[in-house]
């Protein structure tokens, strides 16, 4: 019975996902407690030292810090299953509500960044591969080198100051507009952060595209296609790019998952209220439940994106299907 | 021939490849004419420039290659002066290609029907439903069963032979005037090869298509072509009608090539069995002692287990033949020697689970045979017959499902780690691909000495000495020791692999398609080396091959495998001169050139 279950690919996949998430939960839980200080010291600062033992005990009981680590861990985990992700004392909001607001923002930013990265990376990668060691290859290499080596914070602050100072354009200076309320302003506010993130991600996508295209192009079936008279344009799209798509997809999936973790620095610079900022503020305030639950949500999205990538393989590659 | 003008005329063609800063000419002043409807074969070893010549015809030379001289005239037009757009229009209806490797020449992500249909679409021959109907006809024409269903499948759902048929359908889709067939069947089993070549010949005859056939197989070329051109080091050394070339070769290279081609009339390299062979159901006295055979078996000594205590060759020869009986001398008449066989395999069975399901496939089923000491036992079969699995089971690389393998009296199917380690010292493999079986970063000396290091035999100094001796044994110069594999030819690498297998002085060497990847001239040398080593060291061989002619040359006894079972066993002469099983007969009939010699 168990053997049959273990052979089933879907069941194994789900078991693997649960294992990953549990591992993440344990890791975050332990790491948070390894940082000196807790929610009491974070809230009161140095005044925490003036607390009487009785007051301290009362506060610890209030925050649940008097429980054993074991109890703390499993009561948090148990609450997750009832939909209770915890409560943030700082923002007087449940973590669930906070995440429901911040996750769509991060998701939108990630999608926009990936789209920009693909628009930049794939054509440039194909261009670079079309003639290696030529000027166009050099352009591609230069862009990818820039994308890899210019730190996001530098590009972000430069863009922000150039646009704000020279053109008086700073949509991020206003309060954040959600996509549903004010799509126009929202897209303006999202444009620069998506550009910064997309530029960084375009680099690995460009390189992957270039390598994959070069690899596929030297394949026997491409020569065979040429020998039957397939014209160059059709050859590039139908035979070369189509086959290069698998590694590009892998890279894109990885980067997308990474973006869902919240680009903390970029979100901070452009005042985008995404999950990255939520985790950062949570850590600063030692709000354990906020950090733990948010990280777990991020891990879950990462795992789901991976799953989605694998499902996309099945669409792209018939060999995976069978 | 006739007064008609050739459809293809190659005039003084030279092709060079740019490597680093200088040009290397790989095709030099080649001239060939192909008349409409004619089949012209170009024969040569790997690196002779035959495929490059073919690629120059339809202007699909690999990167770095370019025509440096001469002309390619197609229907009287110089193709060098044709624009890329016009060339694209010529490829397909004018000059089509059937490439070599069916595994890598189809787009893995595109349905079979779409790939064949694309050839029609891009030339405006047919599109949409009409194209689909035409593709179904084409697939049916090349012998693909149930084409209406299979047109929606992907390449990975097709076997190698079926893919090659698809490639032929693709090449013939626009009824080309000239078809370049670049080793169209060399990746396939012989029986499949014969059927596909027959079909190709019928179809091109029907369409009036001329064929430019590239092959390494002289017998195949002679059988299939009107005219054969022999290519050697970038030049055509001899051209002539196929029959003439075979019977009266003018050039020395052609003669050498003809001699080296293993065929059912090649000289046997091994001593014919001299007595009842226990591995064979019934045996009778040998009738076909090869002309060059030594009448009395040379004195043989089983090598000592450790090399550093091994006697040098001189002392070996001087020593009395301590274990000559093992080495194949006539045992007492009628004596049952089965217990004495080095290897006895009984009722061997191997079942593999199919990934992602609960179904199983039986790769080896009820296989029993023995390997007498100092003899060569061969297993022949086509891909998927279970011959390599049998070899892997004997090597202890795979676990048996049931059955027994006794090696020198001891059961080796249930050995612990330690015992297995000791056992492996006595059994060594040589695999097919001499490019993949050597570590590219190890020098030859390091590769050969590796088994000694692993088994902690000798000191660094004695190992160095052993390497020198082994290199000498496989006829490689001592300077080879410090070379890296990429500096060696295929034949030299296979010699290194054999030297490595001999390093531990094994009693049994398992040769899994050990000469299949080599050119015929090199193949002949390696086979001779193997036979000489057997005489000298008393080695036993299990020889796995798909090539019946090669098997015949080297084997004492032969087992024919199909679908995991042994269908026929016998001495080499029994199997090849008086086959009793239909499948064996089919295999023999499929060998190119058999028709002419029979």
PDB file of C-alpha atoms in Angstrom, chain B residues 372-483:
ATOM      1  CA  UNK B 372      35.341 -22.265 -20.630  1.00  0.00           C
ATOM      2  CA  UNK B 373      38.756 -21.018 -19.605  1.00  0.00           C
ATOM      3  CA  UNK B 374      40.798 -19.455 -22.356  1.00  0.00           C
ATOM      4  CA  UNK B 375      37.877 -19.301 -24.743  1.00  0.00           C
ATOM      5  CA  UNK B 376      35.735 -16.620 -26.300  1.00  0.00           C
ATOM      6  CA  UNK B 377      32.018 -16.937 -25.835  1.00  0.00           C
ATOM      7  CA  UNK B 378      29.944 -14.421 -27.760  1.00  0.00           C
ATOM      8  CA  UNK B 379      26.438 -13.154 -27.395  1.00  0.00           C
ATOM      9  CA  UNK B 380      24.970 -11.618 -30.515  1.00  0.00           C
ATOM     10  CA  UNK B 381      21.699  -9.788 -30.711  1.00  0.00           C
ATOM     11  CA  UNK B 382      20.078  -6.565 -31.736  1.00  0.00           C
ATOM     12  CA  UNK B 383      19.406  -3.605 -29.479  1.00  0.00           C
ATOM     13  CA  UNK B 384      17.086  -4.524 -26.643  1.00  0.00           C
ATOM     14  CA  UNK B 385      17.902  -8.219 -26.840  1.00  0.00           C
ATOM     15  CA  UNK B 386      19.310  -8.244 -23.301  1.00  0.00           C
ATOM     16  CA  UNK B 387      22.904  -8.944 -24.250  1.00  0.00           C
ATOM     17  CA  UNK B 388      24.391  -5.963 -22.424  1.00  0.00           C
ATOM     18  CA  UNK B 389      22.216  -6.607 -19.381  1.00  0.00           C
ATOM     19  CA  UNK B 390      23.635 -10.139 -19.267  1.00  0.00           C
ATOM     20  CA  UNK B 391      27.134  -8.658 -19.362  1.00  0.00           C
ATOM     21  CA  UNK B 392      26.315  -6.216 -16.577  1.00  0.00           C
ATOM     22  CA  UNK B 393      24.918  -9.002 -14.411  1.00  0.00           C
ATOM     23  CA  UNK B 394      28.091 -11.006 -14.862  1.00  0.00           C
ATOM     24  CA  UNK B 395      30.202  -7.956 -14.018  1.00  0.00           C
ATOM     25  CA  UNK B 396      28.208  -7.521 -10.823  1.00  0.00           C
ATOM     26  CA  UNK B 397      27.082  -4.076 -11.975  1.00  0.00           C
ATOM     27  CA  UNK B 398      23.434  -5.074 -11.649  1.00  0.00           C
ATOM     28  CA  UNK B 399      21.628  -7.398  -9.267  1.00  0.00           C
ATOM     29  CA  UNK B 400      20.157 -10.571 -10.666  1.00  0.00           C
ATOM     30  CA  UNK B 401      16.455 -11.205 -10.178  1.00  0.00           C
ATOM     31  CA  UNK B 402      16.940 -14.962 -10.078  1.00  0.00           C
ATOM     32  CA  UNK B 403      19.327 -17.601 -11.295  1.00  0.00           C
ATOM     33  CA  UNK B 404      22.948 -18.305 -10.520  1.00  0.00           C
ATOM     34  CA  UNK B 405      26.295 -17.102 -11.790  1.00  0.00           C
ATOM     35  CA  UNK B 406      29.173 -19.281 -10.700  1.00  0.00           C
ATOM     36  CA  UNK B 407      32.652 -17.922 -11.231  1.00  0.00           C
ATOM     37  CA  UNK B 408      35.443 -20.399 -10.701  1.00  0.00           C
ATOM     38  CA  UNK B 409      33.076 -22.543  -8.698  1.00  0.00           C
ATOM     39  CA  UNK B 410      31.768 -19.825  -6.366  1.00  0.00           C
ATOM     40  CA  UNK B 411      28.353 -18.207  -6.617  1.00  0.00           C
ATOM     41  CA  UNK B 412      28.819 -14.499  -7.274  1.00  0.00           C
ATOM     42  CA  UNK B 413      25.196 -13.380  -7.215  1.00  0.00           C
ATOM     43  CA  UNK B 414      25.140 -12.949  -3.456  1.00  0.00           C
ATOM     44  CA  UNK B 415      28.552 -11.516  -2.703  1.00  0.00           C
ATOM     45  CA  UNK B 416      29.081  -9.010   0.073  1.00  0.00           C
ATOM     46  CA  UNK B 417      30.892  -5.747  -0.575  1.00  0.00           C
ATOM     47  CA  UNK B 418      34.290  -7.175   0.253  1.00  0.00           C
ATOM     48  CA  UNK B 419      33.903 -10.327  -1.779  1.00  0.00           C
ATOM     49  CA  UNK B 420      32.518  -8.359  -4.686  1.00  0.00           C
ATOM     50  CA  UNK B 421      35.584  -6.135  -4.580  1.00  0.00           C
ATOM     51  CA  UNK B 422      37.852  -9.180  -4.734  1.00  0.00           C
ATOM     52  CA  UNK B 423      35.736 -10.717  -7.487  1.00  0.00           C
ATOM     53  CA  UNK B 424      35.939  -7.600  -9.645  1.00  0.00           C
ATOM     54  CA  UNK B 425      39.662  -7.957  -9.719  1.00  0.00           C
ATOM     55  CA  UNK B 426      39.283 -11.162 -11.672  1.00  0.00           C
ATOM     56  CA  UNK B 427      36.691  -9.857 -14.119  1.00  0.00           C
ATOM     57  CA  UNK B 428      37.316  -6.695 -16.088  1.00  0.00           C
ATOM     58  CA  UNK B 429      35.191  -4.868 -18.659  1.00  0.00           C
ATOM     59  CA  UNK B 430      36.000  -3.076 -21.904  1.00  0.00           C
ATOM     60  CA  UNK B 431      33.124  -0.950 -23.121  1.00  0.00           C
ATOM     61  CA  UNK B 432      32.049   0.310 -26.495  1.00  0.00           C
ATOM     62  CA  UNK B 433      32.807   3.972 -26.500  1.00  0.00           C
ATOM     63  CA  UNK B 434      36.542   4.598 -26.271  1.00  0.00           C
ATOM     64  CA  UNK B 435      35.819   8.328 -26.002  1.00  0.00           C
ATOM     65  CA  UNK B 436      33.579   8.084 -22.964  1.00  0.00           C
ATOM     66  CA  UNK B 437      35.199   5.269 -21.025  1.00  0.00           C
ATOM     67  CA  UNK B 438      38.434   7.121 -20.270  1.00  0.00           C
ATOM     68  CA  UNK B 439      38.579  10.016 -17.846  1.00  0.00           C
ATOM     69  CA  UNK B 440      39.485  13.013 -20.062  1.00  0.00           C
ATOM     70  CA  UNK B 441      41.645  14.522 -17.302  1.00  0.00           C
ATOM     71  CA  UNK B 442      43.666  11.375 -16.545  1.00  0.00           C
ATOM     72  CA  UNK B 443      46.840  10.645 -18.439  1.00  0.00           C
ATOM     73  CA  UNK B 444      46.995   7.252 -20.084  1.00  0.00           C
ATOM     74  CA  UNK B 445      49.364   6.041 -17.373  1.00  0.00           C
ATOM     75  CA  UNK B 446      47.020   7.188 -14.631  1.00  0.00           C
ATOM     76  CA  UNK B 447      44.034   5.525 -16.290  1.00  0.00           C
ATOM     77  CA  UNK B 448      45.840   2.230 -16.708  1.00  0.00           C
ATOM     78  CA  UNK B 449      47.234   2.278 -13.178  1.00  0.00           C
ATOM     79  CA  UNK B 450      43.893   3.179 -11.606  1.00  0.00           C
ATOM     80  CA  UNK B 451      42.690  -0.399 -11.063  1.00  0.00           C
ATOM     81  CA  UNK B 452      46.039  -1.153  -9.400  1.00  0.00           C
ATOM     82  CA  UNK B 453      45.685   1.871  -7.129  1.00  0.00           C
ATOM     83  CA  UNK B 454      42.113   0.988  -6.259  1.00  0.00           C
ATOM     84  CA  UNK B 455      43.074  -2.539  -5.370  1.00  0.00           C
ATOM     85  CA  UNK B 456      46.282  -1.361  -3.651  1.00  0.00           C
ATOM     86  CA  UNK B 457      48.565  -3.438  -5.788  1.00  0.00           C
ATOM     87  CA  UNK B 458      52.271  -2.659  -5.700  1.00  0.00           C
ATOM     88  CA  UNK B 459      54.070   0.617  -5.124  1.00  0.00           C
ATOM     89  CA  UNK B 460      54.173   3.679  -7.334  1.00  0.00           C
ATOM     90  CA  UNK B 461      57.370   2.391  -8.940  1.00  0.00           C
ATOM     91  CA  UNK B 462      56.093  -1.102  -9.675  1.00  0.00           C
ATOM     92  CA  UNK B 463      52.880   0.359 -11.007  1.00  0.00           C
ATOM     93  CA  UNK B 464      54.866   2.540 -13.384  1.00  0.00           C
ATOM     94  CA  UNK B 465      56.689  -0.537 -14.568  1.00  0.00           C
ATOM     95  CA  UNK B 466      53.401  -2.395 -14.944  1.00  0.00           C
ATOM     96  CA  UNK B 467      51.986   0.430 -17.071  1.00  0.00           C
ATOM     97  CA  UNK B 468      55.010   0.257 -19.370  1.00  0.00           C
ATOM     98  CA  UNK B 469      54.573  -3.496 -19.748  1.00  0.00           C
ATOM     99  CA  UNK B 470      50.857  -3.185 -20.396  1.00  0.00           C
ATOM    100  CA  UNK B 471      51.380  -0.516 -23.041  1.00  0.00           C
ATOM    101  CA  UNK B 472      53.839  -2.821 -24.719  1.00  0.00           C
ATOM    102  CA  UNK B 473      51.319  -5.646 -24.516  1.00  0.00           C
ATOM    103  CA  UNK B 474      48.695  -3.647 -26.388  1.00  0.00           C
ATOM    104  CA  UNK B 475      51.332  -2.409 -28.868  1.00  0.00           C
ATOM    105  CA  UNK B 476      51.324   1.226 -27.861  1.00  0.00           C
ATOM    106  CA  UNK B 477      54.615   3.171 -27.694  1.00  0.00           C
ATOM    107  CA  UNK B 478      55.878   3.910 -24.196  1.00  0.00           C
ATOM    108  CA  UNK B 479      55.536   7.638 -24.893  1.00  0.00           C
ATOM    109  CA  UNK B 480      51.765   7.187 -24.856  1.00  0.00           C
ATOM    110  CA  UNK B 481      51.863   6.986 -21.058  1.00  0.00           C
ATOM    111  CA  UNK B 482      51.915  10.736 -20.521  1.00  0.00           C
ATOM    112  CA  UNK B 483      49.272  11.561 -23.136  1.00  0.00           C
TER     113      UNK B 483
END
